[in-house]
PDB file of C-alpha atoms in Angstrom:
ATOM      1  CA  UNK I 254      52.788 167.254  92.562  1.00 73.00           C
ATOM      2  CA  UNK I 255      55.444 165.531  90.564  1.00 81.00           C
ATOM      3  CA  UNK I 256      58.059 163.603  92.504  1.00 90.00           C
ATOM      4  CA  UNK I 257      60.941 161.205  92.048  1.00 95.00           C
ATOM      5  CA  UNK I 258      61.787 158.243  94.252  1.00 96.00           C
ATOM      6  CA  UNK I 259      65.086 156.455  94.111  1.00 97.00           C
ATOM      7  CA  UNK I 260      64.446 153.148  95.759  1.00 93.00           C
ATOM      8  CA  UNK I 261      67.968 152.421  96.988  1.00 95.00           C
ATOM      9  CA  UNK I 262      70.072 154.843  98.993  1.00 96.00           C
ATOM     10  CA  UNK I 263      73.210 152.724  98.607  1.00 97.00           C
ATOM     11  CA  UNK I 264      74.149 150.047  96.117  1.00 97.00           C
ATOM     12  CA  UNK I 265      77.376 148.119  96.777  1.00 97.00           C
ATOM     13  CA  UNK I 266      78.618 146.040  93.853  1.00 97.00           C
ATOM     14  CA  UNK I 267      81.826 144.303  92.832  1.00 97.00           C
ATOM     15  CA  UNK I 268      83.851 145.512  89.893  1.00 97.00           C
ATOM     16  CA  UNK I 269      82.772 144.079  86.522  1.00 97.00           C
ATOM     17  CA  UNK I 270      79.375 143.081  87.911  1.00 98.00           C
ATOM     18  CA  UNK I 271      76.145 144.484  86.405  1.00 98.00           C
ATOM     19  CA  UNK I 272      74.212 147.144  88.280  1.00 98.00           C
ATOM     20  CA  UNK I 273      70.735 148.619  88.234  1.00 98.00           C
ATOM     21  CA  UNK I 274      69.803 151.843  90.025  1.00 98.00           C
ATOM     22  CA  UNK I 275      66.067 152.182  90.405  1.00 98.00           C
ATOM     23  CA  UNK I 276      64.008 155.316  89.874  1.00 97.00           C
ATOM     24  CA  UNK I 277      60.248 155.814  89.951  1.00 96.00           C
ATOM     25  CA  UNK I 278      58.457 159.034  89.182  1.00 94.00           C
ATOM     26  CA  UNK I 279      54.962 160.347  89.666  1.00 90.00           C
ATOM     27  CA  UNK I 280      53.481 162.497  86.971  1.00 74.00           C
ATOM     28  CA  UNK I 281      50.136 162.899  85.339  1.00 66.00           C
ATOM     29  CA  UNK I 282      51.570 164.543  82.249  1.00 72.00           C
ATOM     30  CA  UNK I 283      54.244 163.738  79.732  1.00 71.00           C
ATOM     31  CA  UNK I 284      57.650 163.521  81.321  1.00 84.00           C
ATOM     32  CA  UNK I 285      61.200 164.374  80.578  1.00 91.00           C
ATOM     33  CA  UNK I 286      63.584 162.268  82.665  1.00 94.00           C
ATOM     34  CA  UNK I 287      67.285 162.497  83.420  1.00 96.00           C
ATOM     35  CA  UNK I 288      70.085 160.733  85.224  1.00 97.00           C
ATOM     36  CA  UNK I 289      72.927 162.811  86.572  1.00 97.00           C
ATOM     37  CA  UNK I 290      76.151 161.605  88.214  1.00 97.00           C
ATOM     38  CA  UNK I 291      78.076 163.437  90.920  1.00 96.00           C
ATOM     39  CA  UNK I 292      81.651 162.334  91.540  1.00 94.00           C
ATOM     40  CA  UNK I 293      83.121 163.235  94.940  1.00 89.00           C
ATOM     41  CA  UNK I 294      83.479 166.991  95.416  1.00 84.00           C
ATOM     42  CA  UNK I 295      82.341 167.702  91.880  1.00 89.00           C
ATOM     43  CA  UNK I 296      79.287 169.077  90.125  1.00 91.00           C
ATOM     44  CA  UNK I 297      76.522 167.161  88.392  1.00 95.00           C
ATOM     45  CA  UNK I 298      77.176 165.652  84.998  1.00 95.00           C
ATOM     46  CA  UNK I 299      74.418 164.485  82.711  1.00 95.00           C
ATOM     47  CA  UNK I 300      74.550 160.736  82.076  1.00 97.00           C
ATOM     48  CA  UNK I 301      71.520 160.429  79.842  1.00 96.00           C
ATOM     49  CA  UNK I 302      68.070 161.824  79.162  1.00 95.00           C
ATOM     50  CA  UNK I 303      64.668 160.740  77.940  1.00 94.00           C
ATOM     51  CA  UNK I 304      62.707 163.437  76.129  1.00 90.00           C
ATOM     52  CA  UNK I 305      60.768 161.392  73.577  1.00 87.00           C
ATOM     53  CA  UNK I 306      61.185 158.564  71.083  1.00 88.00           C
ATOM     54  CA  UNK I 307      62.846 155.260  71.906  1.00 90.00           C
ATOM     55  CA  UNK I 308      62.256 154.145  75.458  1.00 92.00           C
ATOM     56  CA  UNK I 309      65.772 152.702  75.694  1.00 96.00           C
ATOM     57  CA  UNK I 310      68.209 155.530  76.150  1.00 96.00           C
ATOM     58  CA  UNK I 311      71.968 155.168  75.945  1.00 96.00           C
ATOM     59  CA  UNK I 312      74.251 157.559  77.765  1.00 96.00           C
ATOM     60  CA  UNK I 313      77.884 158.164  78.501  1.00 95.00           C
ATOM     61  CA  UNK I 314      80.281 155.736  80.199  1.00 94.00           C
ATOM     62  CA  UNK I 315      78.303 152.673  79.084  1.00 96.00           C
ATOM     63  CA  UNK I 316      75.142 153.504  81.030  1.00 98.00           C
ATOM     64  CA  UNK I 317      71.634 153.070  79.680  1.00 98.00           C
ATOM     65  CA  UNK I 318      68.134 153.539  81.025  1.00 98.00           C
ATOM     66  CA  UNK I 319      64.690 152.371  80.039  1.00 96.00           C
ATOM     67  CA  UNK I 320      61.611 154.553  80.256  1.00 95.00           C
ATOM     68  CA  UNK I 321      58.608 152.475  81.298  1.00 94.00           C
ATOM     69  CA  UNK I 322      55.441 154.523  81.226  1.00 91.00           C
ATOM     70  CA  UNK I 323      53.146 151.840  82.626  1.00 91.00           C
ATOM     71  CA  UNK I 324      55.396 151.300  85.635  1.00 93.00           C
ATOM     72  CA  UNK I 325      56.395 154.976  85.856  1.00 93.00           C
ATOM     73  CA  UNK I 326      60.032 153.938  86.081  1.00 95.00           C
ATOM     74  CA  UNK I 327      63.331 155.036  84.595  1.00 97.00           C
ATOM     75  CA  UNK I 328      65.911 152.568  85.903  1.00 98.00           C
ATOM     76  CA  UNK I 329      69.593 153.042  85.155  1.00 98.00           C
ATOM     77  CA  UNK I 330      71.733 150.058  84.169  1.00 98.00           C
ATOM     78  CA  UNK I 331      75.294 149.188  83.328  1.00 98.00           C
ATOM     79  CA  UNK I 332      76.349 145.663  82.342  1.00 97.00           C
ATOM     80  CA  UNK I 333      79.828 145.874  83.886  1.00 97.00           C
ATOM     81  CA  UNK I 334      80.896 148.531  86.366  1.00 98.00           C
ATOM     82  CA  UNK I 335      84.340 149.937  87.043  1.00 97.00           C
ATOM     83  CA  UNK I 336      85.872 151.328  90.203  1.00 96.00           C
ATOM     84  CA  UNK I 337      85.658 154.757  88.587  1.00 96.00           C
ATOM     85  CA  UNK I 338      81.855 154.497  88.518  1.00 97.00           C
ATOM     86  CA  UNK I 339      81.795 154.986  92.288  1.00 97.00           C
ATOM     87  CA  UNK I 340      79.716 158.136  92.712  1.00 97.00           C
ATOM     88  CA  UNK I 341      76.318 159.540  93.652  1.00 97.00           C
ATOM     89  CA  UNK I 342      73.603 159.095  91.029  1.00 98.00           C
ATOM     90  CA  UNK I 343      70.533 161.293  90.794  1.00 98.00           C
ATOM     91  CA  UNK I 344      67.346 160.676  88.867  1.00 97.00           C
ATOM     92  CA  UNK I 345      65.374 163.798  87.977  1.00 95.00           C
ATOM     93  CA  UNK I 346      62.125 164.762  86.279  1.00 93.00           C
ATOM     94  CA  UNK I 347      61.647 168.059  84.474  1.00 91.00           C
ATOM     95  CA  UNK I 348      58.535 169.765  85.766  1.00 87.00           C
ATOM     96  CA  UNK I 349      57.102 172.185  83.281  1.00 82.00           C
ATOM     97  CA  UNK I 350      54.843 175.152  83.925  1.00 77.00           C
ATOM     98  CA  UNK I 351      53.928 176.780  80.671  1.00 75.00           C
ATOM     99  CA  UNK I 352      57.167 177.327  78.833  1.00 74.00           C
ATOM    100  CA  UNK I 353      59.381 177.226  81.932  1.00 81.00           C
ATOM    101  CA  UNK I 354      60.776 174.232  83.742  1.00 86.00           C
ATOM    102  CA  UNK I 355      62.661 173.047  86.788  1.00 89.00           C
ATOM    103  CA  UNK I 356      64.263 169.766  87.802  1.00 92.00           C
ATOM    104  CA  UNK I 357      62.852 167.718  90.652  1.00 93.00           C
ATOM    105  CA  UNK I 358      65.511 165.340  91.942  1.00 96.00           C
ATOM    106  CA  UNK I 359      65.338 162.025  93.709  1.00 96.00           C
ATOM    107  CA  UNK I 360      67.186 161.457  96.948  1.00 96.00           C
ATOM    108  CA  UNK I 361      70.233 160.041  95.223  1.00 97.00           C
ATOM    109  CA  UNK I 362      71.805 156.568  95.159  1.00 98.00           C
ATOM    110  CA  UNK I 363      75.389 156.002  96.238  1.00 97.00           C
ATOM    111  CA  UNK I 364      77.031 153.445  93.992  1.00 98.00           C
ATOM    112  CA  UNK I 365      80.015 151.815  95.697  1.00 97.00           C
ATOM    113  CA  UNK I 366      82.096 149.671  93.385  1.00 97.00           C
ATOM    114  CA  UNK I 367      84.408 147.294  95.223  1.00 96.00           C
ATOM    115  CA  UNK I 368      87.511 145.657  93.774  1.00 95.00           C
TER     116      UNK I 368
ATOM    117  CA  UNK C  26      86.630 176.066  78.590  1.00 65.00           C
ATOM    118  CA  UNK C  27      84.339 175.597  81.575  1.00 72.00           C
ATOM    119  CA  UNK C  28      80.699 175.770  80.496  1.00 93.00           C
ATOM    120  CA  UNK C  29      79.211 176.832  83.849  1.00 96.00           C
ATOM    121  CA  UNK C  30      81.673 178.260  86.336  1.00 96.00           C
ATOM    122  CA  UNK C  31      81.103 179.306  89.920  1.00 96.00           C
ATOM    123  CA  UNK C  32      83.269 181.237  92.331  1.00 97.00           C
ATOM    124  CA  UNK C  33      84.349 180.616  94.965  1.00 97.00           C
ATOM    125  CA  UNK C  34      84.473 176.833  95.185  1.00 95.00           C
ATOM    126  CA  UNK C  35      84.725 176.921  98.972  1.00 97.00           C
ATOM    127  CA  UNK C  36      83.420 179.601 101.306  1.00 97.00           C
ATOM    128  CA  UNK C  37      83.779 179.549 105.073  1.00 98.00           C
ATOM    129  CA  UNK C  38      82.226 182.422 106.973  1.00 97.00           C
ATOM    130  CA  UNK C  39      80.792 183.377 110.326  1.00 97.00           C
ATOM    131  CA  UNK C  40      77.140 183.635 111.254  1.00 97.00           C
ATOM    132  CA  UNK C  41      75.643 187.013 110.518  1.00 97.00           C
ATOM    133  CA  UNK C  42      77.953 187.823 107.618  1.00 98.00           C
ATOM    134  CA  UNK C  43      76.823 188.666 104.086  1.00 98.00           C
ATOM    135  CA  UNK C  44      78.355 186.752 101.189  1.00 98.00           C
ATOM    136  CA  UNK C  45      77.980 186.377  97.442  1.00 98.00           C
ATOM    137  CA  UNK C  46      78.505 183.509  95.027  1.00 98.00           C
ATOM    138  CA  UNK C  47      79.080 184.253  91.368  1.00 98.00           C
ATOM    139  CA  UNK C  48      78.097 182.181  88.359  1.00 97.00           C
ATOM    140  CA  UNK C  49      78.851 182.546  84.680  1.00 97.00           C
ATOM    141  CA  UNK C  50      77.920 180.379  81.705  1.00 97.00           C
ATOM    142  CA  UNK C  51      79.433 180.493  78.231  1.00 96.00           C
ATOM    143  CA  UNK C  52      76.919 178.171  76.577  1.00 94.00           C
ATOM    144  CA  UNK C  53      74.724 180.923  75.212  1.00 93.00           C
ATOM    145  CA  UNK C  54      71.801 179.680  77.298  1.00 92.00           C
ATOM    146  CA  UNK C  55      68.874 181.901  78.180  1.00 90.00           C
ATOM    147  CA  UNK C  56      67.962 180.374  81.532  1.00 92.00           C
ATOM    148  CA  UNK C  57      70.044 180.053  84.684  1.00 94.00           C
ATOM    149  CA  UNK C  58      69.283 178.469  88.032  1.00 95.00           C
ATOM    150  CA  UNK C  59      70.436 178.126  91.606  1.00 97.00           C
ATOM    151  CA  UNK C  60      70.030 174.757  93.302  1.00 96.00           C
ATOM    152  CA  UNK C  61      70.853 173.912  96.910  1.00 97.00           C
ATOM    153  CA  UNK C  62      72.250 170.546  98.003  1.00 96.00           C
ATOM    154  CA  UNK C  63      71.884 169.906 101.710  1.00 95.00           C
ATOM    155  CA  UNK C  64      73.972 167.704 103.999  1.00 93.00           C
ATOM    156  CA  UNK C  65      71.934 164.649 102.979  1.00 92.00           C
ATOM    157  CA  UNK C  66      72.763 165.395  99.330  1.00 93.00           C
ATOM    158  CA  UNK C  67      69.172 166.341  98.536  1.00 94.00           C
ATOM    159  CA  UNK C  68      68.971 168.814  95.642  1.00 96.00           C
ATOM    160  CA  UNK C  69      66.281 171.469  95.435  1.00 95.00           C
ATOM    161  CA  UNK C  70      65.760 174.407  93.126  1.00 95.00           C
ATOM    162  CA  UNK C  71      65.901 177.893  94.607  1.00 96.00           C
ATOM    163  CA  UNK C  72      65.619 180.320  91.696  1.00 93.00           C
ATOM    164  CA  UNK C  73      65.459 180.483  87.933  1.00 92.00           C
ATOM    165  CA  UNK C  74      66.142 183.437  85.651  1.00 92.00           C
ATOM    166  CA  UNK C  75      65.388 183.769  81.966  1.00 89.00           C
ATOM    167  CA  UNK C  76      67.061 186.647  80.119  1.00 85.00           C
ATOM    168  CA  UNK C  77      67.587 188.489  83.411  1.00 84.00           C
ATOM    169  CA  UNK C  78      63.960 187.985  84.449  1.00 88.00           C
ATOM    170  CA  UNK C  79      63.048 185.984  87.557  1.00 90.00           C
ATOM    171  CA  UNK C  80      60.755 183.130  86.492  1.00 88.00           C
ATOM    172  CA  UNK C  81      60.975 180.667  89.366  1.00 87.00           C
ATOM    173  CA  UNK C  82      61.228 181.627  93.004  1.00 88.00           C
ATOM    174  CA  UNK C  83      60.786 178.706  95.374  1.00 89.00           C
ATOM    175  CA  UNK C  84      60.119 179.131  99.063  1.00 80.00           C
ATOM    176  CA  UNK C  85      63.446 180.662  99.965  1.00 89.00           C
ATOM    177  CA  UNK C  86      64.111 183.116 102.826  1.00 91.00           C
ATOM    178  CA  UNK C  87      64.313 186.765 101.815  1.00 92.00           C
ATOM    179  CA  UNK C  88      67.924 186.745 102.942  1.00 96.00           C
ATOM    180  CA  UNK C  89      68.703 185.076  99.629  1.00 96.00           C
ATOM    181  CA  UNK C  90      68.672 187.473  96.690  1.00 94.00           C
ATOM    182  CA  UNK C  91      69.652 186.437  93.189  1.00 94.00           C
ATOM    183  CA  UNK C  92      70.864 189.014  90.696  1.00 94.00           C
ATOM    184  CA  UNK C  93      71.298 188.605  86.969  1.00 93.00           C
ATOM    185  CA  UNK C  94      73.211 191.493  85.357  1.00 92.00           C
ATOM    186  CA  UNK C  95      72.972 189.777  81.968  1.00 92.00           C
ATOM    187  CA  UNK C  96      71.832 186.405  80.699  1.00 90.00           C
ATOM    188  CA  UNK C  97      75.294 184.887  81.074  1.00 95.00           C
ATOM    189  CA  UNK C  98      75.577 185.693  84.774  1.00 96.00           C
ATOM    190  CA  UNK C  99      73.536 184.827  87.828  1.00 96.00           C
ATOM    191  CA  UNK C 100      74.865 185.742  91.244  1.00 96.00           C
ATOM    192  CA  UNK C 101      73.516 184.754  94.629  1.00 97.00           C
ATOM    193  CA  UNK C 102      73.777 187.111  97.563  1.00 97.00           C
ATOM    194  CA  UNK C 103      73.028 185.880 101.053  1.00 97.00           C
ATOM    195  CA  UNK C 104      72.470 188.260 103.968  1.00 97.00           C
ATOM    196  CA  UNK C 105      72.806 187.500 107.662  1.00 97.00           C
ATOM    197  CA  UNK C 106      74.106 183.990 107.159  1.00 97.00           C
ATOM    198  CA  UNK C 107      72.814 181.273 109.472  1.00 97.00           C
ATOM    199  CA  UNK C 108      74.219 177.867 110.387  1.00 97.00           C
ATOM    200  CA  UNK C 109      71.432 176.218 108.402  1.00 95.00           C
ATOM    201  CA  UNK C 110      72.628 177.901 105.223  1.00 96.00           C
ATOM    202  CA  UNK C 111      75.607 175.553 105.165  1.00 97.00           C
ATOM    203  CA  UNK C 112      75.230 173.538 101.978  1.00 97.00           C
ATOM    204  CA  UNK C 113      76.561 173.148  98.467  1.00 97.00           C
ATOM    205  CA  UNK C 114      75.057 175.638  96.037  1.00 97.00           C
ATOM    206  CA  UNK C 115      74.950 174.736  92.374  1.00 97.00           C
ATOM    207  CA  UNK C 116      74.459 177.075  89.476  1.00 97.00           C
ATOM    208  CA  UNK C 117      73.014 175.645  86.263  1.00 96.00           C
ATOM    209  CA  UNK C 118      71.865 176.790  82.855  1.00 95.00           C
ATOM    210  CA  UNK C 119      69.657 175.514  80.049  1.00 92.00           C
ATOM    211  CA  UNK C 120      68.394 176.558  76.651  1.00 88.00           C
ATOM    212  CA  UNK C 121      65.173 178.441  76.153  1.00 77.00           C
ATOM    213  CA  UNK C 122      63.100 178.697  79.285  1.00 73.00           C
ATOM    214  CA  UNK C 123      64.144 175.297  80.529  1.00 71.00           C
ATOM    215  CA  UNK C 124      60.942 173.512  79.618  1.00 75.00           C
ATOM    216  CA  UNK C 125      62.236 170.914  77.219  1.00 75.00           C
ATOM    217  CA  UNK C 126      65.894 170.198  77.750  1.00 84.00           C
ATOM    218  CA  UNK C 127      68.553 169.335  80.255  1.00 89.00           C
ATOM    219  CA  UNK C 128      70.371 171.648  82.627  1.00 93.00           C
ATOM    220  CA  UNK C 129      74.151 171.972  82.746  1.00 94.00           C
ATOM    221  CA  UNK C 130      75.625 172.359  86.209  1.00 96.00           C
ATOM    222  CA  UNK C 131      78.621 174.134  87.652  1.00 95.00           C
ATOM    223  CA  UNK C 132      81.077 172.556  90.072  1.00 95.00           C
ATOM    224  CA  UNK C 133      79.279 173.869  93.128  1.00 96.00           C
ATOM    225  CA  UNK C 134      80.172 176.209  95.975  1.00 97.00           C
ATOM    226  CA  UNK C 135      80.501 174.597  99.369  1.00 96.00           C
ATOM    227  CA  UNK C 136      79.332 177.152 101.917  1.00 98.00           C
ATOM    228  CA  UNK C 137      80.169 176.524 105.557  1.00 98.00           C
ATOM    229  CA  UNK C 138      78.754 178.865 108.171  1.00 98.00           C
ATOM    230  CA  UNK C 139      80.468 178.695 111.565  1.00 97.00           C
TER     231      UNK C 139
END
């Protein structure tokens, strides 16, 4: 079965420092991968997605992620974080069955940006 | 214009009651979903509908019954609510049958059963 593992439950970082949120997936077939962000008491917003093509994907708010097939990883990075980036981040893989699909989420990583 | 909207945002109710959560999307998508986020923030799919047809039904108690009157709406009715049903329920939608693109999520409904 396909699964997603987010290796860090919490990542504290100082403002303007770089950050990397780690995500590994297990899949024996081609994968579609996503990062979503959830701000406090809000819904999930798509940060970026990998469907095909370039393995370096750029998203909103200065985030980017790199798809690494050999390491089955899709780590999220930002070179300089802001206080407003404090939120819960979810990595997800799209599991397809025929022409239908569903998202399998990781456990989430809480990014805490300190002043 | 809110793309995926859910009502209510908060719902507090007693054990044993029956309640419904409504969801509407104005994105023109064909597929809609219900996801549940538990107290540890873990997200798991419950149901998926494509053009009013149920296409994904995860292991969910029969007390949960989704209804899709048209492809823009997917409601969730819960009978005989239990304490363990307390969670945040997210509605989502995607194009096609959801096999090759991202899902767009609503703001969530925080259900508290007391």
